PDB file of C-alpha atoms in Angstrom:
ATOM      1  CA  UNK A   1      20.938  10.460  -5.586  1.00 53.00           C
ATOM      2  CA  UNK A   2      20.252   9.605  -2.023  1.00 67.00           C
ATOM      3  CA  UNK A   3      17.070  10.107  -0.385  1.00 79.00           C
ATOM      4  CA  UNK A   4      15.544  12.422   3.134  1.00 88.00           C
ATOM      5  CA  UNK A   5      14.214   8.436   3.999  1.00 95.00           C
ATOM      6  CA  UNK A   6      14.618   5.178   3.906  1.00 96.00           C
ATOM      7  CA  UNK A   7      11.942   2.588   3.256  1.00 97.00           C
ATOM      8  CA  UNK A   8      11.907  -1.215   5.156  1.00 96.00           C
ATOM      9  CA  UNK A   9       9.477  -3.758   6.212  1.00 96.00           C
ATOM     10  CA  UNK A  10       7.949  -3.202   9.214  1.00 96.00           C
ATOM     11  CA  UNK A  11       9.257  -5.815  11.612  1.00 91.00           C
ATOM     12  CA  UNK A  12       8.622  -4.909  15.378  1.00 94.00           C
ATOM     13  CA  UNK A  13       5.544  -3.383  17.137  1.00 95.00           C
ATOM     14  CA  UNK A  14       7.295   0.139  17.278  1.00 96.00           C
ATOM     15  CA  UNK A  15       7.369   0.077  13.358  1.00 96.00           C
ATOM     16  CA  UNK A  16       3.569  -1.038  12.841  1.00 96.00           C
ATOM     17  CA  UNK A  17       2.474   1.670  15.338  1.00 96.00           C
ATOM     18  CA  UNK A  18       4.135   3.557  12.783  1.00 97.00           C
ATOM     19  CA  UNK A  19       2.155   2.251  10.052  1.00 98.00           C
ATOM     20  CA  UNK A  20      -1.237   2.679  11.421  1.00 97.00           C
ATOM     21  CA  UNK A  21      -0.648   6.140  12.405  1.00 97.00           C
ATOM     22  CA  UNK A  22       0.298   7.378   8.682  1.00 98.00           C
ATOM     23  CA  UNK A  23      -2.943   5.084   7.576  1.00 97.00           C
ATOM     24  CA  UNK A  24      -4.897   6.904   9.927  1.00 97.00           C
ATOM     25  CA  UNK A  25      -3.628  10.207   8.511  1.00 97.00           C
ATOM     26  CA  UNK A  26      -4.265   9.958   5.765  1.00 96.00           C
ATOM     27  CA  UNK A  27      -7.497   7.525   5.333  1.00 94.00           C
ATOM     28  CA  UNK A  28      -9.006   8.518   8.843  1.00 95.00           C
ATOM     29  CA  UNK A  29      -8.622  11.946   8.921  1.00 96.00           C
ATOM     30  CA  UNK A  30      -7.848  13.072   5.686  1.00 95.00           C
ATOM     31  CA  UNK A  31     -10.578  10.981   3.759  1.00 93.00           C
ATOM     32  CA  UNK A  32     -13.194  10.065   6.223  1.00 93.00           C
ATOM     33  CA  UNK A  33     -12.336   6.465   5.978  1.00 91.00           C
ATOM     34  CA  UNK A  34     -14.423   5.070   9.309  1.00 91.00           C
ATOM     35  CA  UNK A  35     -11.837   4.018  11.562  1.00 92.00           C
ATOM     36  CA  UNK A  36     -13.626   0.459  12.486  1.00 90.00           C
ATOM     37  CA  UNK A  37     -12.996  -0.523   8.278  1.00 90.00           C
ATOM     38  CA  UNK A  38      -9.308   1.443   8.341  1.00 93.00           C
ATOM     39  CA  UNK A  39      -8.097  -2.241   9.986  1.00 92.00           C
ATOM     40  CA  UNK A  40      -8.742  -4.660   9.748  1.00 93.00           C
ATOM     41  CA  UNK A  41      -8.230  -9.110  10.590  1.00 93.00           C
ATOM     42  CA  UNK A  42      -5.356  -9.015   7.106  1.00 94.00           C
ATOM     43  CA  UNK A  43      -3.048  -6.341   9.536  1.00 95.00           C
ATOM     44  CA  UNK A  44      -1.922  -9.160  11.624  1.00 94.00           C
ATOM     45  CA  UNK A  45      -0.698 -11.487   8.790  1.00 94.00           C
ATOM     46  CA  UNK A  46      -0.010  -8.906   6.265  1.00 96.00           C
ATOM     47  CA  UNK A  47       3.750  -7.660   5.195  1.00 97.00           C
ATOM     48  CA  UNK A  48       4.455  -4.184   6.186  1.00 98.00           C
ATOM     49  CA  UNK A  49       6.429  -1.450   4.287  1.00 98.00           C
ATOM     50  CA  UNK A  50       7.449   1.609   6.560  1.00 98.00           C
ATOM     51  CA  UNK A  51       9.437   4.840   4.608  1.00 98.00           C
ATOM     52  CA  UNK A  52      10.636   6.666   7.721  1.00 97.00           C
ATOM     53  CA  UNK A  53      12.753  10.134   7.200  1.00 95.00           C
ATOM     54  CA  UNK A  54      16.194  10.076   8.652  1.00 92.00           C
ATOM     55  CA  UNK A  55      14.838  11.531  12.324  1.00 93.00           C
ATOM     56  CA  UNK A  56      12.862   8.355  12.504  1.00 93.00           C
ATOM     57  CA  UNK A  57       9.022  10.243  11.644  1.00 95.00           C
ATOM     58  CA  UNK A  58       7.253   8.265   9.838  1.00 97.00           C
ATOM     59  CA  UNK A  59       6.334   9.337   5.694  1.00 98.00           C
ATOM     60  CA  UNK A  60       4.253   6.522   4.358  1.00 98.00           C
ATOM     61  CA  UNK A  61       3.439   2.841   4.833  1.00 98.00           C
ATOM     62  CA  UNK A  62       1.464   0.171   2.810  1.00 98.00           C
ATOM     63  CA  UNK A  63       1.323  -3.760   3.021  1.00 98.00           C
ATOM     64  CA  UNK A  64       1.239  -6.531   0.865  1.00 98.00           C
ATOM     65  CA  UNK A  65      -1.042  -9.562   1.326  1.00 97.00           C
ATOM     66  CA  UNK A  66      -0.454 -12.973  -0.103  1.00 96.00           C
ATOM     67  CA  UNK A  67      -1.350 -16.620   0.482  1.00 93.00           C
ATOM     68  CA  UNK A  68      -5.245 -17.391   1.713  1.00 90.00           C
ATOM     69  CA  UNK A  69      -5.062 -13.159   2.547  1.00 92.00           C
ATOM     70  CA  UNK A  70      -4.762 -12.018  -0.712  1.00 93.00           C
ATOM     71  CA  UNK A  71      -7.077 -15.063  -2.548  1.00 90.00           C
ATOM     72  CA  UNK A  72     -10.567 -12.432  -1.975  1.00 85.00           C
ATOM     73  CA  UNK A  73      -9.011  -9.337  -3.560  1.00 86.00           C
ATOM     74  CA  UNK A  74      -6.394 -11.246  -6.908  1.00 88.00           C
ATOM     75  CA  UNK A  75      -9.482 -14.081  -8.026  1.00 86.00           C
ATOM     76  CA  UNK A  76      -7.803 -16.862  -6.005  1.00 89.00           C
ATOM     77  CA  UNK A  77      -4.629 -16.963  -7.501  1.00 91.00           C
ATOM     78  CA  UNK A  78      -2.024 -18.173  -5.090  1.00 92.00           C
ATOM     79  CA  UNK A  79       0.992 -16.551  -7.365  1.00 95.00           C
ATOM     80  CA  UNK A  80      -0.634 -12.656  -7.206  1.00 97.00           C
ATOM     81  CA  UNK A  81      -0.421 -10.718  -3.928  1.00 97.00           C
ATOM     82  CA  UNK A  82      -2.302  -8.117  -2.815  1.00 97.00           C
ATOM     83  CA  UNK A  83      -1.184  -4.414  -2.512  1.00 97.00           C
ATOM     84  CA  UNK A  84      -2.994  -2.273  -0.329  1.00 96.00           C
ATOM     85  CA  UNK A  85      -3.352   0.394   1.928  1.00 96.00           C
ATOM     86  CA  UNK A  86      -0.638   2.738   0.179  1.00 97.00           C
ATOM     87  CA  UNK A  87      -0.483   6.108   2.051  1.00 97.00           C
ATOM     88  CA  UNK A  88       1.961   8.825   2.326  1.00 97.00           C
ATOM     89  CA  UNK A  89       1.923  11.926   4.532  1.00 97.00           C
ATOM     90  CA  UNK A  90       1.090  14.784   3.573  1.00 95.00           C
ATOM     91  CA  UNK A  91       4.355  16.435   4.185  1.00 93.00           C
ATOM     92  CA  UNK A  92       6.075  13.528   1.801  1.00 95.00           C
ATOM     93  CA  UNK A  93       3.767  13.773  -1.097  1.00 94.00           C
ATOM     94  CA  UNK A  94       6.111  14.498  -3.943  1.00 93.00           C
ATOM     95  CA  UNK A  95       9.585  13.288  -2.408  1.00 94.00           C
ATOM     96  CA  UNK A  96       8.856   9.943  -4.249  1.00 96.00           C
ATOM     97  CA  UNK A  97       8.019   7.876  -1.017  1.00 97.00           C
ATOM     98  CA  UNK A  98       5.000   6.216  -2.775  1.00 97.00           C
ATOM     99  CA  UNK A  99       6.870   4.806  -5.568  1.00 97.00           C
ATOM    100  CA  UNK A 100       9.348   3.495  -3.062  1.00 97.00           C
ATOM    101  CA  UNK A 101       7.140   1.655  -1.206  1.00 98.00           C
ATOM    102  CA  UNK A 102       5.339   0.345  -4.506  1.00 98.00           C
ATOM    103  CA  UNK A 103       8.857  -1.635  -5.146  1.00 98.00           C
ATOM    104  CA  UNK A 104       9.733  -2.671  -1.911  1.00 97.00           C
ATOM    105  CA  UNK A 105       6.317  -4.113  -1.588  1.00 98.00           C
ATOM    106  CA  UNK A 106       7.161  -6.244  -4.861  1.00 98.00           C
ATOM    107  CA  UNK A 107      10.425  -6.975  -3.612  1.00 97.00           C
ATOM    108  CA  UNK A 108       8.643  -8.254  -0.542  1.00 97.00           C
ATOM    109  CA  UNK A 109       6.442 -10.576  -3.158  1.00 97.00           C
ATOM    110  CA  UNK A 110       8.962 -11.494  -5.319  1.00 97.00           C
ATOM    111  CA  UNK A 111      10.646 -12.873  -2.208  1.00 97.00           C
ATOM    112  CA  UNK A 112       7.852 -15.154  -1.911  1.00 96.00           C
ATOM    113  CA  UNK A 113       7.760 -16.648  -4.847  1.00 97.00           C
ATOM    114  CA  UNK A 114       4.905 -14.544  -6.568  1.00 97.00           C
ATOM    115  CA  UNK A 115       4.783 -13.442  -9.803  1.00 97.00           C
ATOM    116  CA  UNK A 116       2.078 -10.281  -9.879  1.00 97.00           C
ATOM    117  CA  UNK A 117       1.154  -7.718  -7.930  1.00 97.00           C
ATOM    118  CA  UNK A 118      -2.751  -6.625  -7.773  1.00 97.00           C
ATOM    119  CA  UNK A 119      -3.956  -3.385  -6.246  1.00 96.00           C
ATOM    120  CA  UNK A 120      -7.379  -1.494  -5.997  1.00 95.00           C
ATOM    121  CA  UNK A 121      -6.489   1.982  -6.663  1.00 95.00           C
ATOM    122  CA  UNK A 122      -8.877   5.210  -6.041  1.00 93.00           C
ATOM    123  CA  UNK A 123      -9.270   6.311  -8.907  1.00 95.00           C
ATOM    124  CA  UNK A 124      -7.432   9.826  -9.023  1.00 93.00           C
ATOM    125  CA  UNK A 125      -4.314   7.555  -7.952  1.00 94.00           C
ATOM    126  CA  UNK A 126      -4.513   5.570 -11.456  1.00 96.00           C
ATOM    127  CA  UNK A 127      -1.899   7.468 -13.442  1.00 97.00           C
ATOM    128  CA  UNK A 128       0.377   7.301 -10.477  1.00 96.00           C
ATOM    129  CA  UNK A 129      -0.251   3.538 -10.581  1.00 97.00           C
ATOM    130  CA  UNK A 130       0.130   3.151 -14.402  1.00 98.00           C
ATOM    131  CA  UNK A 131       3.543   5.341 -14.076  1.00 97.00           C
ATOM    132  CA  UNK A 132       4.785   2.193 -11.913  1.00 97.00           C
ATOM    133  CA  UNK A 133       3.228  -0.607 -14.915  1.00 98.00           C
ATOM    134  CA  UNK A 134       0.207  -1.212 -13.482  1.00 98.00           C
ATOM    135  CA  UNK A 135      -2.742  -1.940 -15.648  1.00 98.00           C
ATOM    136  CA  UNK A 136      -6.080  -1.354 -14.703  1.00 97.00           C
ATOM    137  CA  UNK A 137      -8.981  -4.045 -14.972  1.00 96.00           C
ATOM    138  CA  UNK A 138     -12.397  -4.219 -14.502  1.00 95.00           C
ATOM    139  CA  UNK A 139     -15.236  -1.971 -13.301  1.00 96.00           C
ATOM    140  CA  UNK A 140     -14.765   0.861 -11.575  1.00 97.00           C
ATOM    141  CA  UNK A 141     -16.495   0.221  -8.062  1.00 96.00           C
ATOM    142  CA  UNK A 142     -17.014   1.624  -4.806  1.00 94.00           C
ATOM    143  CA  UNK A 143     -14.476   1.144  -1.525  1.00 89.00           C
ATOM    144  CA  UNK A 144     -15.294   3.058   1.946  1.00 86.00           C
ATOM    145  CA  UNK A 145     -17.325   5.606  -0.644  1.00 89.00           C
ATOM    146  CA  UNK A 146     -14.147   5.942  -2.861  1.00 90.00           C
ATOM    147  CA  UNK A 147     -14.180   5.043  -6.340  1.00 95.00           C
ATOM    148  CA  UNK A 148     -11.423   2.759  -7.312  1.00 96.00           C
ATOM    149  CA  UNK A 149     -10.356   0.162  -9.710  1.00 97.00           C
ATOM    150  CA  UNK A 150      -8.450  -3.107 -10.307  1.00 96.00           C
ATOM    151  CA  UNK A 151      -5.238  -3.353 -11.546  1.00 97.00           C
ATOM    152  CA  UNK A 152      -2.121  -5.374 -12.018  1.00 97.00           C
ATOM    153  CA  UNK A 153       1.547  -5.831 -12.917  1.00 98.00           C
ATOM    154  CA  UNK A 154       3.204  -9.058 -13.557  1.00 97.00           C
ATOM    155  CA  UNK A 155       6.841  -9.260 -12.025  1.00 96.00           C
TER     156      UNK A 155
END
């Protein structure tokens, strides 16, 4: 079954305008995530994943941190990256274009040599998350006034 989009990391600057305008779609405007927290210093050294419908307009995005980036959010553990900033358009929801860029974001780690994937997910998102093997961890705890919690899925 082929899909309306295709899904690919994010290499030039055209692709991470992309990025950052679905993130501000959906986090900005959508959730009232304050802009000046949206992005942040991780953006620049981060891996971006870009699901783009066959006209080129952007569906979803999300990035993967790893290395010294992801050692705040996994407990310092150089072989788990860091998930993040997961957002499809409205328009997409349903069309699987989350769970697409879930696995090319581990393809992206495995590439490097990791061996988990960690993620803060809000909260609502957790049986989306779990549907994909994710386990969740921890406390639930606030992020830009959104529940979430920890979770995790070995490679």
């Amino acid at each position: 079954m082929s899909r309306p989009y295709t899904v690919r990391v994010a290499e030039d600057p055209a692709d991470r305008e992309a990025c950052f305008a679905v993130r501000k779609e959906v986090f900005v405007v959508e959730q009232g995530v304050a802009e000046d927290i949206e992005y942040d210093a991780y953006d620049a050294v981060a891996v971006h994943v870009l699901a783009v419908r066959a006209d080129g307009v952007p569906l979803g995005t999300g990035r993967l941190l790893y290395g010294e980036a992801a050692a705040a959010k996994t407990g310092g553990d150089p072989t788990v990256g860091s998930l993040g900033r997961l957002a499809v358009s409205r328009e997409a929801r349903g069309l699987g274009v989350g769970a697409a860029l879930v696995r090319a974001i581990e393809d992206a780690a495995r590439a490097r040599g990791l061996t988990a994937v960690d993620l803060h997910a809000q909260t609502h998102a957790l049986g989306f998350y779990e549907r994909l093997g994710y386990e969740a961890y921890g406390p639930q705890f606030p992020d830009a006034g959104i529940p979430h919690r920890a979770m995790r899925r070995p490679l």
